[in-house]
Coordinates of C-alpha atoms in Angstrom, one line a residue:
Chain D
X1 CA 46.8 57.6 107.5
X2 CA 50.8 56.8 108.5
X3 CA 51.4 59.9 107.2
X4 CA 49.2 61.9 109.4
X5 CA 50.5 59.6 112.1
X6 CA 53.7 60.7 111.8
X7 CA 53.3 64.4 111.9
X8 CA 51.3 63.5 115.3
X9 CA 54.5 61.2 116.7
X10 CA 56.7 64.3 114.6
X11 CA 54.9 67.8 116.2
X12 CA 54.4 66.5 119.6
X13 CA 54.7 69.5 121.7
X14 CA 52.0 70.5 118.8
X15 CA 50.0 68.6 119.1
X16 CA 50.3 68.1 122.7
X17 CA 48.1 71.1 123.2
X18 CA 45.5 70.6 121.2
X19 CA 46.0 67.7 122.6
X20 CA 45.6 68.9 126.1
X21 CA 42.8 71.0 125.3
X22 CA 40.3 69.4 123.6
X23 CA 41.0 66.5 126.8
X24 CA 40.3 68.9 128.7
X25 CA 36.7 69.8 126.9
X26 CA 36.2 65.7 126.7
X27 CA 36.4 65.4 129.7
X28 CA 34.4 68.2 131.5
X29 CA 31.6 67.5 128.9
X30 CA 32.2 64.0 130.8
X31 CA 32.1 65.2 134.1
X32 CA 28.4 67.7 134.0
X33 CA 27.4 64.3 132.2
X34 CA 27.7 61.8 135.3
X35 CA 26.6 64.8 137.2
X36 CA 23.5 65.3 134.7
X37 CA 22.7 60.9 135.8
X38 CA 23.5 62.4 139.4
X39 CA 21.2 64.9 140.5
X40 CA 19.0 62.5 137.6
X41 CA 19.1 59.5 139.9
X42 CA 19.5 61.6 143.3
X43 CA 15.3 62.6 142.1
X44 CA 14.0 59.0 140.5
X45 CA 16.7 56.4 141.6
X46 CA 13.8 55.5 144.6
X47 CA 11.5 54.5 141.4
X48 CA 13.8 53.7 139.2
X49 CA 16.0 51.4 141.1
X50 CA 12.6 49.0 142.3
X51 CA 12.6 46.0 140.5
X52 CA 9.0 47.1 138.7
X53 CA 7.4 48.5 135.0
X54 CA 4.4 50.0 135.6
X55 CA 2.6 51.6 138.3
X56 CA -1.2 51.2 139.1
X57 CA -3.0 55.4 140.5
X58 CA -5.5 56.9 140.4
X59 CA -6.7 58.6 137.2
X60 CA -6.5 62.0 139.0
X61 CA -2.9 61.6 139.9
X62 CA -1.1 63.2 137.6
X63 CA 1.3 60.5 137.1
X64 CA 2.4 61.5 140.4
X65 CA 2.9 57.9 143.3
X66 CA 1.6 60.6 146.3
X67 CA -1.0 62.3 144.8
X68 CA -2.7 58.9 143.8
X69 CA -5.1 57.4 146.5
X70 CA -6.6 53.6 145.7
X71 CA -9.4 52.2 148.3
X72 CA -7.7 49.2 150.3
X73 CA -10.2 46.9 148.6
X74 CA -8.2 47.8 145.1
X75 CA -5.7 45.1 145.7
X76 CA -7.7 40.8 145.8
X77 CA -9.3 43.1 142.5
X78 CA -5.6 44.7 140.4
X79 CA -4.4 40.7 141.7
X80 CA -7.7 38.8 140.3
X81 CA -6.5 41.0 136.4
X82 CA -3.0 40.3 135.9
X83 CA -0.9 37.8 135.7
X84 CA 2.2 39.4 136.8
X85 CA 3.0 40.8 141.0
X86 CA 1.7 43.6 142.3
X87 CA 2.7 45.6 145.7
X88 CA 0.7 48.3 147.4
X89 CA 3.7 51.6 147.6
X90 CA 2.9 55.1 149.4
X91 CA 5.6 57.6 149.3
X92 CA 6.0 60.5 151.9
X93 CA 7.9 63.2 152.7
X94 CA 8.5 63.0 155.5
X95 CA 11.8 64.7 158.5
X96 CA 13.9 62.2 160.7
X97 CA 15.0 63.4 164.0
X98 CA 18.3 61.2 165.6
X99 CA 17.2 62.6 168.9
X100 CA 13.7 63.5 170.3
X101 CA 13.0 67.2 168.9
X102 CA 16.5 67.0 167.0
X103 CA 18.0 68.3 163.8
X104 CA 15.1 67.1 161.2
X105 CA 16.4 65.5 158.8
X106 CA 14.9 65.2 155.2
X107 CA 13.6 61.5 153.8
X108 CA 10.6 59.8 151.7
X109 CA 8.7 56.8 153.6
X110 CA 8.5 54.3 151.5
X111 CA 6.5 51.8 152.6
X112 CA 6.0 48.5 151.0
X113 CA 4.5 44.6 152.3
X114 CA 6.7 43.2 154.3
X115 CA 8.9 40.3 151.4
X116 CA 7.7 42.2 148.7
X117 CA 10.2 42.8 144.9
X118 CA 9.4 46.1 146.6
X119 CA 12.1 44.9 149.5
X120 CA 15.6 47.2 148.1
X121 CA 18.7 45.1 148.9
X122 CA 20.6 45.6 152.2
X123 CA 24.9 46.4 152.0
X124 CA 24.1 46.0 155.7
X125 CA 21.5 45.0 158.0
X126 CA 18.9 42.3 156.9
X127 CA 15.4 43.1 155.1
X128 CA 12.4 44.3 156.6
X129 CA 10.9 40.4 155.9
X130 CA 13.3 38.7 158.7
X131 CA 13.6 41.8 161.1
X132 CA 12.7 40.8 164.2
X133 CA 11.9 44.5 165.8
X134 CA 8.5 45.8 165.7
X135 CA 8.7 49.3 163.7
X136 CA 12.0 48.0 161.7
X137 CA 13.2 50.8 158.7
X138 CA 15.8 50.5 155.8
X139 CA 18.0 54.1 155.2
X140 CA 19.6 54.8 152.3
X141 CA 23.4 55.0 152.4
X142 CA 23.2 59.3 152.6
X143 CA 22.2 58.5 155.9
X144 CA 24.7 56.8 157.1
X145 CA 27.0 59.8 156.6
X146 CA 24.8 61.4 159.0
X147 CA 26.3 59.2 161.1
X148 CA 23.2 56.3 162.0
X149 CA 24.2 53.1 161.8
X150 CA 22.2 49.8 162.2
X151 CA 20.2 49.4 165.8
X152 CA 20.4 53.0 166.2
X153 CA 16.5 54.0 166.9
X154 CA 15.2 57.3 164.7
X155 CA 12.4 59.5 165.4
X156 CA 9.9 61.0 162.6
X157 CA 9.6 64.4 164.6
X158 CA 6.1 65.4 163.7
X159 CA 4.8 62.6 165.7
X160 CA 7.3 61.3 167.7
X161 CA 6.9 57.8 166.9
X162 CA 10.1 55.3 167.3
X163 CA 12.0 53.3 163.9
X164 CA 14.5 50.9 164.3
X165 CA 16.8 50.8 161.8
X166 CA 17.6 47.2 160.8
X167 CA 19.3 48.0 157.5
X168 CA 21.6 50.0 154.6
X169 CA 21.0 50.3 150.7
X170 CA 22.3 51.9 148.7
X171 CA 21.2 55.2 146.0
X172 CA 17.5 55.0 147.4
X173 CA 16.7 58.4 147.1
X174 CA 13.8 60.0 145.8
X175 CA 13.4 64.6 145.1
X176 CA 17.3 64.4 146.5
X177 CA 16.1 63.2 149.2
X178 CA 16.9 60.0 151.0
X179 CA 14.9 56.6 151.2
X180 CA 13.7 55.1 154.4
X181 CA 11.5 51.7 153.6
X182 CA 8.9 50.9 156.6
X183 CA 5.8 48.6 157.0
X184 CA 2.6 49.4 155.3
X185 CA 1.7 48.0 159.3
X186 CA 4.3 50.6 160.7
X187 CA 2.9 53.4 157.9
X188 CA -0.5 53.2 158.9
X189 CA 0.5 53.4 162.9
X190 CA 2.3 56.5 162.2
X191 CA -0.1 58.4 159.9
X192 CA -2.8 57.0 162.7
X193 CA -0.9 58.8 165.3
X194 CA -1.5 62.3 163.1
X195 CA -5.0 61.7 162.1
X196 CA -6.9 58.9 164.4
X197 CA -9.8 59.5 162.3
X198 CA -7.0 58.2 159.2
X199 CA -8.2 55.3 157.3
X200 CA -6.1 53.2 155.3
X201 CA -5.6 53.5 152.1
X202 CA -2.9 53.2 149.1
X203 CA -1.3 54.9 147.0
X204 CA 0.3 53.1 144.5
X205 CA 0.0 49.2 143.5
X206 CA 3.4 48.2 141.3
X207 CA 3.4 45.9 139.1
X208 CA 6.0 43.6 138.1
X209 CA 5.9 42.6 134.3
X210 CA 4.2 43.0 130.9
X211 CA 0.8 41.9 131.9
X212 CA -2.2 44.6 131.9
X213 CA -3.7 45.6 129.4
X214 CA -6.4 43.9 131.6
X215 CA -6.3 45.6 134.0
X216 CA -9.5 48.1 133.4
X217 CA -10.1 49.0 137.4
X218 CA -13.2 51.9 137.6
X219 CA -10.8 55.5 138.8
X220 CA -7.5 54.2 138.1
X221 CA -5.0 54.1 135.3
X222 CA -1.8 51.8 134.7
X223 CA 2.0 54.2 133.9
X224 CA 4.4 52.6 132.8
X225 CA 8.0 53.5 134.9
X226 CA 9.9 56.3 132.9
X227 CA 6.5 58.5 132.7
X228 CA 6.7 58.0 136.3
X229 CA 9.6 59.4 136.7
X230 CA 9.5 62.4 134.3
X231 CA 6.7 63.1 136.9
X232 CA 8.4 63.5 139.9
X233 CA 8.3 67.9 140.0
X234 CA 11.8 68.8 139.3
X235 CA 13.3 65.8 136.8
X236 CA 12.1 66.6 134.1
X237 CA 13.7 70.2 134.4
X238 CA 17.2 69.2 135.9
X239 CA 17.3 67.4 133.0
X240 CA 16.9 69.1 130.0
X241 CA 19.0 72.3 131.4
X242 CA 21.8 69.8 131.9
X243 CA 21.3 67.9 128.9
X244 CA 21.2 70.7 126.8
X245 CA 24.5 72.5 128.4
X246 CA 26.3 69.1 128.2
X247 CA 24.8 68.7 124.0
X248 CA 26.0 72.3 123.8
X249 CA 29.8 71.5 124.8
X250 CA 29.8 68.7 122.5
X251 CA 29.2 70.5 119.3
X252 CA 31.4 73.5 120.7
X253 CA 34.0 71.0 122.6
X254 CA 34.1 69.1 118.8
X255 CA 33.7 73.2 116.6
X256 CA 36.5 73.7 118.5
X257 CA 39.1 70.6 116.5
X258 CA 37.3 72.2 114.0
X259 CA 38.7 75.9 114.1
X260 CA 42.4 74.1 115.0
X261 CA 42.1 72.6 111.9
X262 CA 41.4 74.3 109.3
X263 CA 44.0 77.2 110.8
X264 CA 46.2 74.0 110.5
X265 CA 45.3 74.0 107.1
X266 CA 45.3 77.2 106.5
X267 CA 49.2 76.6 107.8
X268 CA 49.4 74.2 105.6
X269 CA 48.3 74.6 102.5
X270 CA 52.0 75.1 100.5
X271 CA 52.8 72.1 101.9
X272 CA 49.6 70.7 100.5
X273 CA 50.2 72.5 96.9
X274 CA 53.4 70.6 97.0
X275 CA 52.1 67.6 97.7
X276 CA 49.4 67.6 94.7
X277 CA 52.1 68.4 93.2
X278 CA 53.9 65.7 93.5
X279 CA 50.9 63.9 92.3
X280 CA 49.4 63.5 95.9
X281 CA 45.3 63.1 95.0
X282 CA 43.2 65.8 96.5
X283 CA 41.0 62.5 98.3
X284 CA 44.1 61.2 99.5
X285 CA 45.8 64.7 100.9
X286 CA 41.7 64.7 102.4
X287 CA 42.2 60.9 104.2
X288 CA 45.3 61.4 105.5
X289 CA 43.7 65.4 107.0
X290 CA 40.8 63.3 107.9
X291 CA 42.5 60.7 109.7
X292 CA 44.5 63.1 111.2
X293 CA 41.3 64.9 112.9
X294 CA 39.6 61.3 114.1
X295 CA 43.2 60.3 115.3
X296 CA 43.5 63.4 117.9
X297 CA 39.1 63.0 118.7
X298 CA 39.6 59.2 119.2
X299 CA 42.9 59.8 122.1
X300 CA 41.5 62.5 123.7
X301 CA 38.4 60.9 124.1
X302 CA 39.9 58.1 125.4
X303 CA 42.0 59.6 128.1
X304 CA 39.4 61.5 128.6
X305 CA 37.4 58.3 129.5
X306 CA 40.0 57.1 131.4
X307 CA 40.6 60.6 133.5
X308 CA 36.2 60.9 134.7
X309 CA 36.2 57.2 135.4
X310 CA 39.0 57.6 138.0
X311 CA 37.9 60.8 139.2
X312 CA 33.9 59.6 139.9
X313 CA 36.2 56.6 142.1
X314 CA 37.2 59.1 144.5
X315 CA 34.5 61.4 144.2
X316 CA 32.9 62.0 147.6
X317 CA 29.9 60.3 148.8
X318 CA 27.7 62.6 148.5
X319 CA 28.2 64.5 145.3
X320 CA 25.1 63.3 142.4
X321 CA 28.3 61.8 140.2
X322 CA 26.5 58.6 137.9
X323 CA 28.7 57.9 135.8
X324 CA 26.1 55.2 133.8
X325 CA 28.3 53.6 129.8
X326 CA 25.7 54.3 127.7
X327 CA 25.4 57.9 128.2
X328 CA 29.5 58.6 128.5
X329 CA 29.7 56.2 125.3
X330 CA 26.6 58.9 123.6
X331 CA 28.4 61.4 123.7
X332 CA 32.7 60.1 123.0
X333 CA 30.7 58.7 119.7
X334 CA 28.5 62.3 118.7
X335 CA 32.1 64.0 119.7
X336 CA 34.1 61.9 117.2
X337 CA 31.7 62.0 114.5
X338 CA 30.5 66.0 115.0
X339 CA 34.5 66.5 115.2
X340 CA 34.7 64.9 112.0
X341 CA 32.0 66.6 110.7
X342 CA 33.5 70.0 111.8
X343 CA 36.9 69.0 109.4
X344 CA 34.7 69.0 106.6
X345 CA 35.3 72.5 106.5
X346 CA 39.3 71.8 105.9
X347 CA 38.9 69.8 103.3
X348 CA 37.4 72.4 101.9
X349 CA 40.3 74.3 101.4
X350 CA 42.2 71.5 100.7
X351 CA 40.1 70.9 97.3
X352 CA 40.3 73.9 96.5
X353 CA 44.4 73.7 97.0
X354 CA 46.2 74.2 93.4
X355 CA 49.5 73.6 93.0
X356 CA 50.9 75.1 91.4
X357 CA 51.2 77.9 94.7
X358 CA 54.2 75.3 94.9
X359 CA 56.5 76.7 92.5
X360 CA 58.3 79.5 93.1
X361 CA 58.8 81.9 95.8
X362 CA 60.6 82.0 99.1
X363 CA 58.3 80.3 102.1
Chain F
X1 CA 68.8 59.3 67.2
X2 CA 68.2 60.5 71.0
X3 CA 64.4 60.1 72.0
X4 CA 62.8 62.8 72.4
X5 CA 61.1 62.6 75.7
X6 CA 59.5 66.8 76.2
X7 CA 58.7 69.4 73.5
X8 CA 56.5 71.8 73.4
X9 CA 55.1 72.9 70.3
X10 CA 53.5 77.0 69.4
X11 CA 53.1 76.8 72.7
X12 CA 50.8 80.9 73.6
X13 CA 49.7 82.1 77.5
X14 CA 47.5 85.6 77.9
X15 CA 46.8 87.5 80.4
X16 CA 43.8 90.0 81.7
X17 CA 45.3 92.0 83.4
X18 CA 43.0 94.9 84.8
X19 CA 41.4 95.1 82.1
X20 CA 44.4 94.5 79.7
X21 CA 45.6 91.6 78.0
X22 CA 49.2 90.7 78.7
X23 CA 50.4 87.6 76.9
X24 CA 52.2 86.1 78.7
X25 CA 53.6 83.7 76.4
X26 CA 54.3 84.0 72.5
X27 CA 54.4 81.0 70.9
X28 CA 57.5 78.6 72.3
X29 CA 58.7 75.8 70.7
X30 CA 61.7 73.8 72.8
X31 CA 62.4 70.6 72.9
X32 CA 64.8 68.1 75.3
X33 CA 66.0 64.7 75.0
X34 CA 66.7 62.1 77.0
X35 CA 69.4 63.0 78.6
X36 CA 70.0 66.0 77.9
X37 CA 69.9 69.0 80.4
X38 CA 68.8 72.8 78.9
X39 CA 67.9 75.9 81.5
X40 CA 65.1 78.3 80.6
X41 CA 66.8 81.9 81.7
X42 CA 65.2 84.7 81.7
X43 CA 64.5 88.5 84.5
X44 CA 61.6 88.1 86.0
X45 CA 58.6 88.3 84.3
X46 CA 59.2 87.4 81.7
X47 CA 56.9 83.7 82.0
X48 CA 59.2 81.8 83.8
X49 CA 57.3 80.7 86.2
X50 CA 53.9 80.3 84.3
X51 CA 55.7 77.7 80.9
X52 CA 57.2 76.2 84.2
X53 CA 53.3 75.5 85.1
X54 CA 52.5 74.5 81.5
X55 CA 55.4 71.5 81.1
X56 CA 54.5 70.7 84.8
X57 CA 50.5 70.5 84.0
X58 CA 48.5 72.7 86.1
X59 CA 48.2 74.9 84.1
X60 CA 46.4 75.1 80.5
X61 CA 48.1 76.8 77.3
X62 CA 45.8 79.0 75.2
X63 CA 47.0 78.2 72.1
X64 CA 49.5 75.0 71.6
X65 CA 50.5 71.6 72.7
X66 CA 52.7 69.6 75.6
X67 CA 54.9 66.0 74.1
X68 CA 55.1 64.6 77.4
X69 CA 57.2 61.1 75.7
X70 CA 56.0 61.7 72.5
X71 CA 52.0 61.4 73.7
X72 CA 50.4 65.3 73.5
X73 CA 49.5 65.8 76.9
X74 CA 47.4 68.9 76.0
X75 CA 44.2 67.1 74.5
X76 CA 43.9 64.8 78.3
X77 CA 41.3 66.6 80.8
X78 CA 42.1 67.4 84.0
X79 CA 40.8 64.9 85.9
X80 CA 44.5 63.3 84.8
X81 CA 46.4 65.7 85.5
X82 CA 47.9 64.5 88.8
X83 CA 47.8 61.4 87.6
X84 CA 50.0 62.3 85.2
X85 CA 52.3 64.8 87.0
X86 CA 53.2 61.9 89.8
X87 CA 54.5 59.8 86.8
X88 CA 55.9 61.9 83.9
X89 CA 57.1 64.0 85.3
X90 CA 59.7 65.1 88.9
X91 CA 60.4 68.2 90.4
X92 CA 62.6 70.2 92.5
X93 CA 61.8 73.4 93.9
X94 CA 62.6 76.4 94.5
X95 CA 62.9 75.3 98.3
X96 CA 63.8 71.8 99.1
X97 CA 59.5 71.9 99.7
X98 CA 60.0 68.4 101.8
X99 CA 57.8 68.3 104.5
X100 CA 59.8 68.7 108.1
X101 CA 57.6 65.8 109.7
X102 CA 59.3 63.2 107.3
X103 CA 62.9 61.3 107.6
X104 CA 64.9 61.3 104.6
X105 CA 63.8 57.4 103.6
X106 CA 60.1 58.7 104.1
X107 CA 60.3 61.3 101.8
X108 CA 60.8 59.2 98.8
X109 CA 58.4 56.8 100.0
X110 CA 55.7 59.0 100.6
X111 CA 55.6 60.0 97.0
X112 CA 56.5 57.4 95.5
X113 CA 54.3 54.5 93.2
X114 CA 52.7 51.8 96.4
X115 CA 52.1 48.8 94.0
X116 CA 55.7 48.4 91.9
X117 CA 58.7 49.1 93.1
X118 CA 60.8 52.3 91.9
X119 CA 62.8 51.5 88.4
X120 CA 65.3 53.3 90.1
X121 CA 67.4 51.9 92.5
X122 CA 66.5 55.3 95.3
X123 CA 69.7 53.2 97.9
X124 CA 72.1 53.7 94.7
X125 CA 71.2 57.2 94.0
X126 CA 70.8 58.1 97.5
X127 CA 74.7 57.0 97.2
X128 CA 75.0 59.5 94.5
X129 CA 73.5 61.8 95.9
X130 CA 75.9 61.4 99.5
X131 CA 73.2 61.1 101.5
X132 CA 72.4 57.7 102.6
X133 CA 73.9 58.8 106.1
X134 CA 70.7 60.5 105.7
X135 CA 68.1 58.5 105.8
X136 CA 66.7 58.8 109.4
X137 CA 67.3 62.3 109.1
X138 CA 64.4 64.5 108.9
X139 CA 64.5 68.0 107.4
X140 CA 65.7 70.3 110.2
X141 CA 68.5 67.6 110.6
X142 CA 69.9 68.3 107.4
X143 CA 71.8 70.9 105.8
X144 CA 71.2 73.0 103.6
X145 CA 72.3 70.9 100.3
X146 CA 71.8 67.6 101.9
X147 CA 67.7 69.8 101.1
X148 CA 67.5 69.2 98.2
X149 CA 69.5 66.6 97.4
X150 CA 67.0 64.4 99.5
X151 CA 64.0 66.7 97.0
X152 CA 66.8 66.0 94.0
X153 CA 65.9 62.0 95.6
X154 CA 62.5 62.7 95.5
X155 CA 61.9 63.9 92.1
X156 CA 63.4 60.2 90.4
X157 CA 61.6 58.4 92.6
X158 CA 58.7 57.6 90.4
X159 CA 60.7 57.8 87.3
X160 CA 59.5 60.2 84.9
X161 CA 59.9 61.0 82.0
X162 CA 61.1 64.8 82.7
X163 CA 62.7 66.2 85.9
X164 CA 61.7 70.5 85.9
X165 CA 64.0 72.1 88.6
X166 CA 62.5 75.5 89.1
X167 CA 65.0 77.6 90.9
X168 CA 66.8 74.9 92.8
X169 CA 69.6 77.0 93.6
X170 CA 68.4 80.3 94.8
X171 CA 68.2 79.3 98.5
X172 CA 72.2 77.7 98.4
X173 CA 75.8 79.6 98.3
X174 CA 77.2 79.2 94.9
X175 CA 80.1 76.5 95.6
X176 CA 76.0 74.3 97.1
X177 CA 74.6 75.7 94.1
X178 CA 77.3 74.5 91.2
X179 CA 77.7 71.0 93.3
X180 CA 73.2 70.7 93.8
X181 CA 73.4 71.6 89.3
X182 CA 75.8 68.8 88.6
X183 CA 74.2 66.2 90.7
X184 CA 70.6 66.5 89.2
X185 CA 73.1 66.3 85.4
X186 CA 75.0 63.4 87.1
X187 CA 71.4 61.4 87.5
X188 CA 69.8 62.9 84.2
X189 CA 72.2 61.6 82.1
X190 CA 73.0 58.2 83.8
X191 CA 69.3 57.0 83.8
X192 CA 68.1 58.7 80.6
X193 CA 65.3 62.0 82.2
X194 CA 65.1 65.2 80.0
X195 CA 65.8 67.7 82.3
X196 CA 65.0 71.9 82.5
X197 CA 66.1 74.3 84.6
X198 CA 64.4 77.3 85.5
X199 CA 67.0 79.3 86.9
X200 CA 68.3 83.4 87.3
X201 CA 72.0 82.0 88.2
X202 CA 74.1 82.6 84.8
X203 CA 77.1 80.5 87.3
X204 CA 75.5 76.7 86.6
X205 CA 75.1 77.8 82.6
X206 CA 78.6 76.2 82.1
X207 CA 76.9 73.2 83.2
X208 CA 73.3 72.4 81.2
X209 CA 73.7 71.0 77.7
X210 CA 71.4 74.2 75.3
X211 CA 70.7 77.4 77.1
X212 CA 67.0 79.1 75.9
X213 CA 66.6 83.1 76.7
X214 CA 62.8 83.9 77.5
X215 CA 61.7 87.8 76.6
X216 CA 58.9 89.5 77.2
X217 CA 56.8 86.6 76.4
X218 CA 59.0 85.0 73.8
X219 CA 62.1 82.2 73.4
X220 CA 65.2 81.3 71.7
X221 CA 67.6 79.4 71.8
X222 CA 70.4 80.8 72.2
X223 CA 73.7 80.2 69.4

């Protein structure tokens, strides 16, 4: 340990560059992992941040809420079958404009019951329940970046129905589109103005709690939140792709440390020979090499973590970047473990060192 | 009678080289007593380094025994070799072979036994060797002679029975080389060790007690 640290300290320049490489690699990995989570959140946050655990939807919906259709009567039946709180939910992709015939903004309407547990927290303005206007709407903060403010009027682009912005909520997205929360009544009005034959239905019911075993309604199924999220179009494909890149990079950067150390060990073979001749056990030398790899990996990972969190604080709002403590920790720990594993390559050299090489010859 | 610290009994070693069996050492016998410094000289290829490796418990002889401090080392398992080297042998290499990233003082402590303090007063030894002022310096900040003197101190740190020096003057000029051998001699006398210098530097041979000549694997003591 002491030996390993003293060597790092003495050869500052040499190890500084190795450390720099490692910091950059880990930083890149963490950054990508932040992007992966960010993109994932851009697809799923609307569902993920809901205070619900399960969803009831029609059994032909393929776990997709917007495809599901449930008769209104089911609401009462459902309430009888579970002690958990339930709330109706409709999700509809449409367009909003800030003025009639103006630019269309993608939006995902979340139609919810006033005052239900699906109401998002607002960081500005009021909740739908407390709103005094007729058609209130709570928007995701991505709309604030478009210059919309509380009290503004926005229009549904198809029906030109007017909504008054009553509040803003943070990070509520669905399928890369900002969410907009409106009441089921407003939503029914909206649908009716598109199609006068529209008969009110619900797409799904959010269930808050674990009492779902007793729910048995014909033509319906209970799906947990995780499954709902994974089935949002594009979510799985994106996550699998980016996560694969992240893990391949973790392994590659750790392997780079391994190769570095292999070369360094080759260069130090004579030193190892001297140590062996002077009575140092292979075990001690191996421990020293391993502890050095651990130090370099840990210091590098720590600096990269600082850099990543520092940078995350400075990124613009629109960037889909989201650092999740658990995934950052996982990436960091796996990186350190794989680095140590890759140093086994060097240990195999150390084990083979013959003290005789210390004798004779000039270096 | 002075105690015998090292004895080689009828050591033989052969190598197979290109399908041909070559005798490197042929029935070599020698002994060194405490406080005695001997030299092994001979042309290159005479088997000096093989003899040194066998004496340094790094190579197994084909025949014969190595006695260190009265104990037969040839009976010991290979696993114990490292420990034997640590406890019984002090090495001084051709090139100082100090670790570049350690100060003079750390060079000694890293290889010293952890548990007990060395029986030899290392402070005094560094004083004797004229390197007391170099304790906090790295090898790169030392002169060639100082480095080799630190290496001498390192050889004594575990209070071994014998000191093996492999061409200790090779990287030094005449004055410094002579100084180094004088110092090895002094310390060996002072601490009652058995010293062996392998060298082809004839200018320092007047400093040793006895000289063995090695030629074609045959070792003869100079009368």
